[in-house]
Amino acid sequence: MNLRRKIERKEARICVIGLGYVGLPLAVEFARLGFYVTGLDVDGERVKAISRGQSYIQDVSDTAVAESVEAGCLSATTDYEVLSEMDVIFICVPTPFTKTKTPDLSYVVAAAEGIAQRLKPGQLIILQSTTYPGTTQEDVLPILESSGLVAGKDFYLAFSPERTNPGDRQHTVSNTPKVVGGVTTRCGELARLALQHLMPQVDVVSSPRAAEMTKLLENIYRSVNIALVNELAKLCERMGIDIWEVIEAASTKPFGFMPFYPGPGVGGHCVPVDPYYLFWKAREYDFYPRFIELAAELNQSMPYHVVLRVSEALNAQGKTPHRAKVLVLGVSFKPDVDDPRNSPAQRIIELLLSRGAQVSYNDPHISQFTVGKDVFYREETTLNSIPLTEELLANHDCVVIVAGHSAYDYDWIVSHAPLVIDTMNATKEVKTNRERILRIGAPASLH
Ligand SMILES: NC(=O)c1ccc[n+]([C@@H]2O[C@H](COP(=O)([O-])OP(=O)(O)OC[C@H]3O[C@@H](n4cnc5c(N)ncnc54)[C@H](O)[C@@H]3O)[C@@H](O)[C@H]2O)c1
């Protein structure tokens, strides 16, 4: 049976390489539709968890994994040999950057090499990892064609950007439209057919490069707009204006304005990383996207700004960061998620430690957090989340809200902490003791 028919009849065997925040929900959704799905991951612990019917990703329930495993639709392995039995292969491996912020494609290359060694005629490969325009055709395609098979003729290759939004219960894999670009028209069409089982709308663009650039536009759009409000937040502090009030007022405009909010800096695997993938590639074209770079730089400056404000606030109380006891609330990269990757809390804690502060943290979603071993703080330090109590709050010179989880009771926190630096207006509803709060983007005297 040809691939099209197999996909249409849900008889295509699906493999998802990389069972993380992106890969696991994808694998589970296909399995729930009745496809036979194999998850392939180098992490043996993750594979064992899936085999036991357990999820390790916050947005995927144990029940969803267990039901699919019990129904025989979902299995997981570390063995690349399974690839030879597959019809559709998704690549969902990490695309981080190096210490000097250049793209690290090593995971994508490893996955592509693993596929190339076992590539069979008729297979469809869909890359979903976020990356710079050109990766699918310039990096992945030559590896796959080293097998002797030709894309568009013997096998099919496409790129489809991922739009997972961790912690978002409204927008899920099954109701978020997707974009796909194939190496040939047939590649794009087959990929659309496969993805259309999952979501109501799949738009095919002219090439993988267009699809890769689409993802970067989506994330850089956020980076640039967040940078704009971060810059205005700093200006507002100097001018004695409350940026949060201004954004709320501007949001009453029913057209041409979408609110973005300042904060402690951007985190996660997308917004802080993706602009650097684009700069790196753009240089090959003698092009330097200065506007985008400036936005990334502004966002990156926010942890330094937070630490400056902590120092100023301590100073106003006759204290210094040196030896001050600072409690950080929330170390995930955004509220209500368990993902600490590239979290602004990391740099904030490193900068505080390097200034001699005694730092501890609480996060209901993250029990351990490792910082340091870099130019900001040489010593690698693993901190454990400590239980939040009245005594703990009272015993710290300063509490810094970095990820404003909804589980926190902000009235209670402010009533027991002597000083609160709020980086994201999490305390907006707090009515009493507001003189103890210093919000990023608002003047110190305004409460
Ligand atoms: N997390 C998100 O919300 C999100 C959103 C959009 C795009 N993305 C992009 O999707 C990609 C994956 O991100 P993620 O958050 O799911 O990453 P993740 O770290 O949560 O998961 C990646 C998985 O890949 C596995 N892996 C690494 N190398 C492998 C290999 N050679 N073979 C098999 N498995 C391998 C890891 O063990 C891990 O389980 C990245 O490019 C990321 O930028 C992520």
GROMACS .gro file of C-alpha atoms and ligand atoms in nm:
model
  491
    1MET     CA    1   0.000   0.000   0.000
    2ASN     CA    2   0.137   0.343  -0.082
    3LEU     CA    3   0.207   0.600   0.187
    4ARG     CA    4  -0.088   0.826   0.102
    5ARG     CA    5  -0.333   0.541   0.143
    6LYS     CA    6  -0.169   0.428   0.469
    7ILE     CA    7  -0.193   0.780   0.611
    8GLU     CA    8  -0.555   0.822   0.502
    9ARG     CA    9  -0.654   0.489   0.658
   10LYS     CA   10  -0.457   0.559   0.977
   11GLU     CA   11  -0.247   0.256   0.900
   12ALA     CA   12   0.078   0.449   0.874
   13ARG     CA   13   0.320   0.357   1.153
   14ILE     CA   14   0.439   0.672   1.322
   15CYS     CA   15   0.766   0.733   1.502
   16VAL     CA   16   0.836   1.042   1.711
   17ILE     CA   17   1.207   1.099   1.775
   18GLY     CA   18   1.249   1.305   2.092
   19LEU     CA   19   0.976   1.257   2.356
   20GLY     CA   20   0.993   1.596   2.524
   21TYR     CA   21   0.755   1.889   2.561
   22VAL     CA   22   0.687   1.875   2.186
   23GLY     CA   23   0.730   1.508   2.099
   24LEU     CA   24   0.528   1.344   2.380
   25PRO     CA   25   0.200   1.537   2.322
   26LEU     CA   26   0.236   1.468   1.949
   27ALA     CA   27   0.292   1.095   2.002
   28VAL     CA   28   0.000   1.071   2.247
   29GLU     CA   29  -0.240   1.259   2.017
   30PHE     CA   30  -0.161   1.030   1.720
   31ALA     CA   31  -0.196   0.723   1.946
   32ARG     CA   32  -0.534   0.845   2.073
   33LEU     CA   33  -0.651   0.861   1.711
   34GLY     CA   34  -0.565   0.494   1.675
   35PHE     CA   35  -0.232   0.521   1.493
   36TYR     CA   36   0.045   0.286   1.605
   37VAL     CA   37   0.305   0.521   1.747
   38THR     CA   38   0.656   0.447   1.864
   39GLY     CA   39   0.843   0.707   2.064
   40LEU     CA   40   1.219   0.699   2.021
   41ASP     CA   41   1.435   0.874   2.278
   42VAL     CA   42   1.796   0.847   2.392
   43ASP     CA   43   1.679   0.900   2.750
   44GLY     CA   44   1.616   0.551   2.889
   45GLU     CA   45   1.431   0.687   3.194
   46ARG     CA   46   1.177   0.863   2.974
   47VAL     CA   47   1.129   0.548   2.768
   48LYS     CA   48   1.073   0.341   3.085
   49ALA     CA   49   0.820   0.594   3.214
   50ILE     CA   50   0.617   0.575   2.892
   51SER     CA   51   0.630   0.196   2.898
   52ARG     CA   52   0.488   0.209   3.254
   53GLY     CA   53   0.213   0.439   3.129
   54GLN     CA   54   0.348   0.745   3.308
   55SER     CA   55   0.390   1.099   3.184
   56TYR     CA   56   0.674   1.329   3.287
   57ILE     CA   57   0.540   1.631   3.095
   58GLN     CA   58   0.303   1.858   3.286
   59ASP     CA   59   0.061   1.908   2.996
   60VAL     CA   60   0.023   1.534   2.926
   61SER     CA   61  -0.172   1.332   3.182
   62ASP     CA   62  -0.069   0.989   3.308
   63THR     CA   63  -0.413   0.868   3.200
   64ALA     CA   64  -0.357   0.978   2.841
   65VAL     CA   65  -0.025   0.791   2.825
   66ALA     CA   66  -0.153   0.485   3.013
   67GLU     CA   67  -0.465   0.449   2.795
   68SER     CA   68  -0.263   0.465   2.474
   69VAL     CA   69  -0.003   0.220   2.603
   70GLU     CA   70  -0.271  -0.022   2.725
   71ALA     CA   71  -0.453   0.002   2.391
   72GLY     CA   72  -0.127  -0.104   2.226
   73CYS     CA   73  -0.111   0.221   2.027
   74LEU     CA   74   0.187   0.377   2.206
   75SER     CA   75   0.524   0.229   2.287
   76ALA     CA   76   0.867   0.375   2.345
   77THR     CA   77   1.222   0.265   2.284
   78THR     CA   78   1.583   0.380   2.275
   79ASP     CA   79   1.655   0.155   1.978
   80TYR     CA   80   1.691   0.332   1.643
   81GLU     CA   81   1.641  -0.002   1.464
   82VAL     CA   82   1.263   0.048   1.495
   83LEU     CA   83   1.289   0.316   1.229
   84SER     CA   84   1.303   0.063   0.947
   85GLU     CA   85   0.942  -0.039   1.029
   86MET     CA   86   0.807   0.318   1.029
   87ASP     CA   87   0.615   0.513   0.764
   88VAL     CA   88   0.613   0.864   0.910
   89ILE     CA   89   0.899   0.990   1.128
   90PHE     CA   90   0.880   1.315   1.325
   91ILE     CA   91   1.200   1.473   1.457
   92CYS     CA   92   1.135   1.668   1.780
   93VAL     CA   93   1.483   1.689   1.933
   94PRO     CA   94   1.632   1.998   2.103
   95THR     CA   95   1.789   2.287   1.912
   96PRO     CA   96   1.971   2.484   2.181
   97PHE     CA   97   2.251   2.735   2.136
   98THR     CA   98   2.609   2.709   2.256
   99LYS     CA   99   2.765   2.924   2.529
  100THR     CA  100   2.855   3.180   2.263
  101LYS     CA  101   2.501   3.167   2.124
  102THR     CA  102   2.563   2.986   1.798
  103PRO     CA  103   2.317   2.717   1.684
  104ASP     CA  104   2.377   2.366   1.817
  105LEU     CA  105   2.233   2.133   1.555
  106SER     CA  106   2.407   1.826   1.696
  107TYR     CA  107   2.078   1.664   1.812
  108VAL     CA  108   1.911   1.715   1.474
  109VAL     CA  109   2.219   1.581   1.295
  110ALA     CA  110   2.230   1.274   1.526
  111ALA     CA  111   1.862   1.201   1.459
  112ALA     CA  112   1.905   1.250   1.082
  113GLU     CA  113   2.209   1.020   1.077
  114GLY     CA  114   2.014   0.759   1.272
  115ILE     CA  115   1.736   0.776   1.013
  116ALA     CA  116   1.974   0.779   0.713
  117GLN     CA  117   2.132   0.451   0.821
  118ARG     CA  118   1.791   0.280   0.810
  119LEU     CA  119   1.604   0.488   0.551
  120LYS     CA  120   1.352   0.290   0.346
  121PRO     CA  121   1.175   0.392   0.025
  122GLY     CA  122   0.833   0.543   0.089
  123GLN     CA  123   0.911   0.695   0.432
  124LEU     CA  124   0.809   1.050   0.522
  125ILE     CA  125   1.031   1.253   0.756
  126ILE     CA  126   0.898   1.570   0.918
  127LEU     CA  127   1.139   1.793   1.111
  128GLN     CA  128   0.964   1.989   1.387
  129SER     CA  129   1.260   2.126   1.585
  130THR     CA  130   1.281   2.504   1.567
  131THR     CA  131   1.577   2.613   1.356
  132TYR     CA  132   1.714   2.861   1.102
  133PRO     CA  133   1.586   2.872   0.743
  134GLY     CA  134   1.783   2.623   0.536
  135THR     CA  135   1.827   2.347   0.796
  136THR     CA  136   1.595   2.096   0.631
  137GLN     CA  137   1.744   2.133   0.284
  138GLU     CA  138   2.106   2.219   0.364
  139ASP     CA  139   2.170   2.008   0.675
  140VAL     CA  140   1.912   1.727   0.700
  141LEU     CA  141   1.854   1.650   0.330
  142PRO     CA  142   2.221   1.571   0.244
  143ILE     CA  143   2.246   1.338   0.544
  144LEU     CA  144   1.932   1.150   0.439
  145GLU     CA  145   2.037   1.137   0.073
  146SER     CA  146   2.374   0.991   0.176
  147SER     CA  147   2.167   0.671   0.199
  148GLY     CA  148   2.149   0.669  -0.181
  149LEU     CA  149   1.775   0.743  -0.177
  150VAL     CA  150   1.643   1.065  -0.332
  151ALA     CA  151   1.401   1.305  -0.162
  152GLY     CA  152   1.071   1.356  -0.340
  153LYS     CA  153   1.124   1.035  -0.539
  154ASP     CA  154   1.224   0.759  -0.295
  155PHE     CA  155   1.138   0.925   0.036
  156TYR     CA  156   0.968   1.245   0.149
  157LEU     CA  157   1.096   1.530   0.364
  158ALA     CA  158   0.921   1.834   0.512
  159PHE     CA  159   0.952   2.092   0.789
  160SER     CA  160   0.659   2.179   1.012
  161PRO     CA  161   0.712   2.433   1.292
  162GLU     CA  162   0.591   2.346   1.637
  163ARG     CA  163   0.343   2.570   1.818
  164THR     CA  164   0.324   2.397   2.157
  165ASN     CA  165   0.258   2.647   2.435
  166PRO     CA  166   0.337   2.478   2.768
  167GLY     CA  167   0.085   2.549   3.043
  168ASP     CA  168  -0.178   2.665   2.793
  169ARG     CA  169  -0.492   2.451   2.829
  170GLN     CA  170  -0.682   2.645   2.564
  171HIS     CA  171  -0.444   2.593   2.270
  172THR     CA  172  -0.353   2.229   2.232
  173VAL     CA  173  -0.200   2.011   1.960
  174SER     CA  174  -0.548   1.925   1.834
  175ASN     CA  175  -0.688   2.278   1.795
  176THR     CA  176  -0.383   2.481   1.687
  177PRO     CA  177  -0.340   2.526   1.311
  178LYS     CA  178  -0.008   2.417   1.167
  179VAL     CA  179   0.216   2.516   0.878
  180VAL     CA  180   0.421   2.279   0.666
  181GLY     CA  181   0.671   2.314   0.380
  182GLY     CA  182   0.794   2.017   0.178
  183VAL     CA  183   1.116   1.968  -0.018
  184THR     CA  184   0.885   1.892  -0.313
  185THR     CA  185   0.513   1.954  -0.361
  186ARG     CA  186   0.441   1.587  -0.292
  187CYS     CA  187   0.649   1.597   0.028
  188GLY     CA  188   0.445   1.896   0.154
  189GLU     CA  189   0.118   1.734   0.055
  190LEU     CA  190   0.192   1.405   0.233
  191ALA     CA  191   0.301   1.591   0.545
  192ARG     CA  192  -0.021   1.795   0.537
  193LEU     CA  193  -0.222   1.475   0.505
  194ALA     CA  194  -0.053   1.321   0.808
  195LEU     CA  195  -0.087   1.631   1.025
  196GLN     CA  196  -0.447   1.695   0.923
  197HIS     CA  197  -0.554   1.396   1.128
  198LEU     CA  198  -0.454   1.595   1.435
  199MET     CA  199  -0.559   1.952   1.374
  200PRO     CA  200  -0.835   2.128   1.182
  201GLN     CA  201  -0.608   2.343   0.966
  202VAL     CA  202  -0.272   2.268   0.802
  203ASP     CA  203  -0.137   2.530   0.561
  204VAL     CA  204   0.123   2.427   0.308
  205VAL     CA  205   0.387   2.688   0.221
  206SER     CA  206   0.619   2.680  -0.078
  207SER     CA  207   0.929   2.536   0.089
  208PRO     CA  208   1.081   2.413   0.416
  209ARG     CA  209   1.271   2.746   0.432
  210ALA     CA  210   0.943   2.940   0.430
  211ALA     CA  211   0.809   2.714   0.707
  212GLU     CA  212   1.132   2.751   0.909
  213MET     CA  213   1.119   3.131   0.873
  214THR     CA  214   0.750   3.130   0.974
  215LYS     CA  215   0.843   2.985   1.313
  216LEU     CA  216   1.119   3.240   1.359
  217LEU     CA  217   0.884   3.524   1.267
  218GLU     CA  218   0.632   3.403   1.527
  219ASN     CA  219   0.890   3.395   1.804
  220ILE     CA  220   1.088   3.703   1.702
  221TYR     CA  221   0.760   3.896   1.688
  222ARG     CA  222   0.724   3.816   2.058
  223SER     CA  223   1.087   3.891   2.135
  224VAL     CA  224   1.068   4.235   1.971
  225ASN     CA  225   0.739   4.331   2.136
  226ILE     CA  226   0.854   4.216   2.480
  227ALA     CA  227   1.175   4.416   2.429
  228LEU     CA  228   0.967   4.724   2.348
  229VAL     CA  229   0.773   4.706   2.675
  230ASN     CA  230   1.087   4.616   2.870
  231GLU     CA  231   1.253   4.932   2.739
  232LEU     CA  232   0.944   5.138   2.817
  233ALA     CA  233   0.932   4.982   3.165
  234LYS     CA  234   1.281   5.114   3.241
  235LEU     CA  235   1.189   5.457   3.107
  236CYS     CA  236   0.866   5.459   3.307
  237GLU     CA  237   1.060   5.387   3.626
  238ARG     CA  238   1.269   5.700   3.567
  239MET     CA  239   0.973   5.913   3.463
  240GLY     CA  240   0.758   5.811   3.757
  241ILE     CA  241   0.495   5.640   3.542
  242ASP     CA  242   0.347   5.293   3.597
  243ILE     CA  243   0.396   5.085   3.277
  244TRP     CA  244   0.135   4.834   3.391
  245GLU     CA  245  -0.130   5.105   3.411
  246VAL     CA  246  -0.021   5.232   3.067
  247ILE     CA  247  -0.044   4.888   2.905
  248GLU     CA  248  -0.387   4.832   3.056
  249ALA     CA  249  -0.504   5.168   2.924
  250ALA     CA  250  -0.357   5.107   2.575
  251SER     CA  251  -0.530   4.767   2.570
  252THR     CA  252  -0.869   4.937   2.562
  253LYS     CA  253  -0.795   5.025   2.198
  254PRO     CA  254  -0.998   4.771   2.004
  255PHE     CA  255  -0.770   4.760   1.698
  256GLY     CA  256  -0.400   4.784   1.611
  257PHE     CA  257  -0.270   4.709   1.961
  258MET     CA  258  -0.190   4.383   2.134
  259PRO     CA  259  -0.059   4.392   2.492
  260PHE     CA  260   0.284   4.254   2.576
  261TYR     CA  261   0.424   4.278   2.927
  262PRO     CA  262   0.763   4.357   3.077
  263GLY     CA  263   0.930   4.106   3.304
  264PRO     CA  264   1.253   3.967   3.445
  265GLY     CA  265   1.373   3.864   3.096
  266VAL     CA  266   1.269   3.603   2.842
  267GLY     CA  267   1.325   3.232   2.897
  268GLY     CA  268   1.248   2.888   2.761
  269HIS     CA  269   1.383   2.720   2.453
  270CYS     CA  270   1.225   2.954   2.195
  271VAL     CA  271   1.212   3.331   2.250
  272PRO     CA  272   1.567   3.374   2.389
  273VAL     CA  273   1.719   3.125   2.143
  274ASP     CA  274   1.552   3.172   1.806
  275PRO     CA  275   1.677   3.526   1.727
  276TYR     CA  276   2.034   3.393   1.755
  277TYR     CA  277   1.961   3.115   1.507
  278LEU     CA  278   1.852   3.382   1.261
  279PHE     CA  279   2.150   3.619   1.320
  280TRP     CA  280   2.388   3.330   1.267
  281LYS     CA  281   2.231   3.232   0.936
  282ALA     CA  282   2.179   3.591   0.818
  283ARG     CA  283   2.556   3.655   0.837
  284GLU     CA  284   2.604   3.407   0.555
  285TYR     CA  285   2.407   3.655   0.343
  286ASP     CA  286   2.611   3.960   0.458
  287PHE     CA  287   2.303   4.064   0.653
  288TYR     CA  288   2.298   4.174   1.017
  289PRO     CA  289   1.943   4.196   1.158
  290ARG     CA  290   2.026   4.478   1.399
  291PHE     CA  291   1.670   4.552   1.505
  292ILE     CA  292   1.614   4.190   1.607
  293GLU     CA  293   1.951   4.173   1.781
  294LEU     CA  294   1.879   4.491   1.974
  295ALA     CA  295   1.552   4.339   2.097
  296ALA     CA  296   1.730   4.022   2.210
  297GLU     CA  297   1.993   4.232   2.388
  298LEU     CA  298   1.726   4.441   2.564
  299ASN     CA  299   1.549   4.129   2.688
  300GLN     CA  300   1.878   3.984   2.803
  301SER     CA  301   1.950   4.297   3.005
  302MET     CA  302   1.641   4.250   3.224
  303PRO     CA  303   1.791   4.012   3.486
  304TYR     CA  304   2.067   4.274   3.538
  305HIS     CA  305   1.800   4.539   3.577
  306VAL     CA  306   1.613   4.328   3.833
  307VAL     CA  307   1.933   4.285   4.036
  308LEU     CA  308   1.998   4.659   4.015
  309ARG     CA  309   1.653   4.725   4.155
  310VAL     CA  310   1.706   4.469   4.431
  311SER     CA  311   2.029   4.652   4.523
  312GLU     CA  312   1.855   4.991   4.520
  313ALA     CA  313   1.569   4.864   4.734
  314LEU     CA  314   1.807   4.706   4.986
  315ASN     CA  315   2.012   5.025   4.986
  316ALA     CA  316   1.701   5.227   5.069
  317GLN     CA  317   1.676   5.013   5.384
  318GLY     CA  318   2.041   5.065   5.472
  319LYS     CA  319   2.142   4.718   5.345
  320THR     CA  320   2.355   4.586   5.060
  321PRO     CA  321   2.325   4.274   4.844
  322HIS     CA  322   2.642   4.148   5.011
  323ARG     CA  323   2.525   3.903   5.281
  324ALA     CA  324   2.161   3.997   5.221
  325LYS     CA  325   1.922   3.704   5.242
  326VAL     CA  326   1.726   3.694   4.919
  327LEU     CA  327   1.439   3.456   4.848
  328VAL     CA  328   1.348   3.399   4.480
  329LEU     CA  329   0.991   3.289   4.410
  330GLY     CA  330   0.948   3.093   4.088
  331VAL     CA  331   1.246   2.970   3.885
  332SER     CA  332   1.063   2.828   3.582
  333PHE     CA  333   1.087   3.035   3.267
  334LYS     CA  334   0.723   3.146   3.295
  335PRO     CA  335   0.442   3.107   3.548
  336ASP     CA  336   0.273   2.771   3.609
  337VAL     CA  337   0.515   2.553   3.411
  338ASP     CA  338   0.783   2.309   3.529
  339ASP     CA  339   1.040   2.403   3.264
  340PRO     CA  340   1.350   2.589   3.395
  341ARG     CA  341   1.539   2.610   3.062
  342ASN     CA  342   1.705   2.948   3.005
  343SER     CA  343   1.500   3.088   3.291
  344PRO     CA  344   1.577   3.453   3.384
  345ALA     CA  345   1.590   3.325   3.743
  346GLN     CA  346   1.918   3.156   3.659
  347ARG     CA  347   2.101   3.476   3.573
  348ILE     CA  348   1.929   3.670   3.853
  349ILE     CA  349   2.045   3.413   4.110
  350GLU     CA  350   2.398   3.400   3.963
  351LEU     CA  351   2.428   3.779   3.973
  352LEU     CA  352   2.300   3.790   4.331
  353LEU     CA  353   2.538   3.513   4.440
  354SER     CA  354   2.831   3.687   4.271
  355ARG     CA  355   2.745   4.000   4.474
  356GLY     CA  356   2.765   3.801   4.795
  357ALA     CA  357   2.393   3.753   4.862
  358GLN     CA  358   2.264   3.439   5.031
  359VAL     CA  359   2.005   3.314   4.788
  360SER     CA  360   1.736   3.053   4.838
  361TYR     CA  361   1.426   2.981   4.633
  362ASN     CA  362   1.080   2.830   4.633
  363ASP     CA  363   0.902   2.688   4.332
  364PRO     CA  364   0.609   2.446   4.361
  365HIS     CA  365   0.693   2.312   4.013
  366ILE     CA  366   1.072   2.274   4.036
  367SER     CA  367   1.234   2.097   4.330
  368GLN     CA  368   1.601   2.151   4.231
  369PHE     CA  369   1.767   2.429   4.037
  370THR     CA  370   2.128   2.441   3.926
  371VAL     CA  371   2.307   2.768   3.852
  372GLY     CA  372   2.665   2.877   3.792
  373LYS     CA  373   2.969   2.722   3.627
  374ASP     CA  374   2.992   3.011   3.387
  375VAL     CA  375   3.135   3.361   3.367
  376PHE     CA  376   2.858   3.498   3.590
  377TYR     CA  377   2.919   3.263   3.881
  378ARG     CA  378   3.202   3.014   3.849
  379GLU     CA  379   3.088   2.769   4.112
  380GLU     CA  380   2.819   2.524   4.005
  381THR     CA  381   2.551   2.542   4.275
  382THR     CA  382   2.243   2.326   4.312
  383LEU     CA  383   1.968   2.476   4.521
  384ASN     CA  384   1.665   2.294   4.659
  385SER     CA  385   1.323   2.453   4.672
  386ILE     CA  386   1.244   2.532   5.034
  387PRO     CA  387   0.894   2.529   5.184
  388LEU     CA  388   0.730   2.868   5.198
  389THR     CA  389   0.640   2.965   5.555
  390GLU     CA  390   0.572   3.288   5.740
  391GLU     CA  391   0.907   3.253   5.920
  392LEU     CA  392   1.093   3.197   5.595
  393LEU     CA  393   0.944   3.511   5.440
  394ALA     CA  394   1.008   3.717   5.751
  395ASN     CA  395   1.367   3.594   5.777
  396HIS     CA  396   1.467   3.718   5.433
  397ASP     CA  397   1.576   4.073   5.358
  398CYS     CA  398   1.409   4.060   5.022
  399VAL     CA  399   1.172   3.840   4.820
  400VAL     CA  400   1.201   3.852   4.441
  401ILE     CA  401   0.903   3.728   4.239
  402VAL     CA  402   1.053   3.598   3.914
  403ALA     CA  403   0.788   3.349   3.796
  404GLY     CA  404   0.455   3.460   3.941
  405HIS     CA  405   0.287   3.123   3.977
  406SER     CA  406  -0.089   3.130   4.027
  407ALA     CA  407  -0.051   2.894   4.324
  408TYR     CA  408   0.108   3.169   4.533
  409ASP     CA  409  -0.103   3.367   4.779
  410TYR     CA  410   0.040   3.715   4.717
  411ASP     CA  411  -0.153   3.885   4.998
  412TRP     CA  412  -0.002   3.639   5.242
  413ILE     CA  413   0.349   3.672   5.091
  414VAL     CA  414   0.345   4.052   5.110
  415SER     CA  415   0.204   4.050   5.461
  416HIS     CA  416   0.505   3.849   5.589
  417ALA     CA  417   0.795   3.964   5.371
  418PRO     CA  418   0.974   4.287   5.462
  419LEU     CA  419   1.048   4.375   5.098
  420VAL     CA  420   0.911   4.233   4.771
  421ILE     CA  421   1.058   4.296   4.426
  422ASP     CA  422   0.783   4.205   4.183
  423THR     CA  423   0.915   4.158   3.829
  424MET     CA  424   0.581   4.081   3.667
  425ASN     CA  425   0.307   4.267   3.853
  426ALA     CA  426   0.199   3.946   4.022
  427THR     CA  427   0.101   4.150   4.330
  428LYS     CA  428  -0.141   4.375   4.142
  429GLU     CA  429  -0.441   4.262   4.349
  430VAL     CA  430  -0.264   4.298   4.684
  431LYS     CA  431  -0.437   4.574   4.881
  432THR     CA  432  -0.241   4.600   5.205
  433ASN     CA  433   0.128   4.660   5.281
  434ARG     CA  434   0.184   4.787   4.928
  435GLU     CA  435   0.466   5.009   5.058
  436ARG     CA  436   0.674   4.688   5.083
  437ILE     CA  437   0.642   4.615   4.710
  438LEU     CA  438   0.869   4.747   4.438
  439ARG     CA  439   0.747   4.657   4.091
  440ILE     CA  440   0.960   4.648   3.777
  441GLY     CA  441   0.823   4.916   3.545
  442ALA     CA  442   0.682   5.131   3.824
  443PRO     CA  443   0.849   5.405   4.026
  444ALA     CA  444   0.966   5.308   4.373
  445SER     CA  445   0.746   5.572   4.534
  446LEU     CA  446   0.428   5.456   4.359
  447HIS     CA  447   0.228   5.195   4.548
  448LIG     N1  448   0.883   2.313   2.439
  448LIG     C1  449   0.812   2.394   2.362
  448LIG     O1  450   0.717   2.454   2.406
  448LIG     C2  451   0.849   2.416   2.217
  448LIG     C3  452   0.764   2.495   2.139
  448LIG     C4  453   0.794   2.513   2.006
  448LIG     C5  454   0.908   2.455   1.955
  448LIG     N2  455   0.992   2.380   2.033
  448LIG     C6  456   1.108   2.321   1.971
  448LIG     O2  457   1.088   2.180   1.963
  448LIG     C7  458   1.213   2.113   1.977
  448LIG     C8  459   1.205   2.016   2.092
  448LIG     O3  460   1.183   2.089   2.211
  448LIG     P1  461   1.133   2.024   2.345
  448LIG     O4  462   1.095   2.136   2.433
  448LIG     O5  463   1.032   1.918   2.317
  448LIG     O6  464   1.269   1.955   2.396
  448LIG     P2  465   1.286   1.853   2.517
  448LIG     O7  466   1.423   1.872   2.568
  448LIG     O8  467   1.170   1.864   2.609
  448LIG     O9  468   1.276   1.711   2.447
  448LIG     C9  469   1.369   1.665   2.355
  448LIG    C10  470   1.382   1.514   2.370
  448LIG    O10  471   1.469   1.469   2.268
  448LIG    C11  472   1.550   1.365   2.321
  448LIG     N3  473   1.666   1.350   2.234
  448LIG    C12  474   1.776   1.427   2.225
  448LIG     N4  475   1.857   1.381   2.129
  448LIG    C13  476   1.798   1.272   2.075
  448LIG    C14  477   1.832   1.182   1.971
  448LIG     N5  478   1.945   1.197   1.901
  448LIG     N6  479   1.749   1.080   1.945
  448LIG    C15  480   1.635   1.063   2.016
  448LIG     N7  481   1.596   1.147   2.114
  448LIG    C16  482   1.676   1.250   2.143
  448LIG    C17  483   1.577   1.412   2.462
  448LIG    O11  484   1.618   1.304   2.545
  448LIG    C18  485   1.442   1.470   2.503
  448LIG    O12  486   1.358   1.374   2.563
  448LIG    C19  487   1.317   2.223   1.995
  448LIG    O13  488   1.369   2.255   1.869
  448LIG    C20  489   1.237   2.339   2.049
  448LIG    O14  490   1.296   2.463   2.020
  448LIG    C21  491   0.964   2.360   2.164
   0.00000   0.00000   0.00000
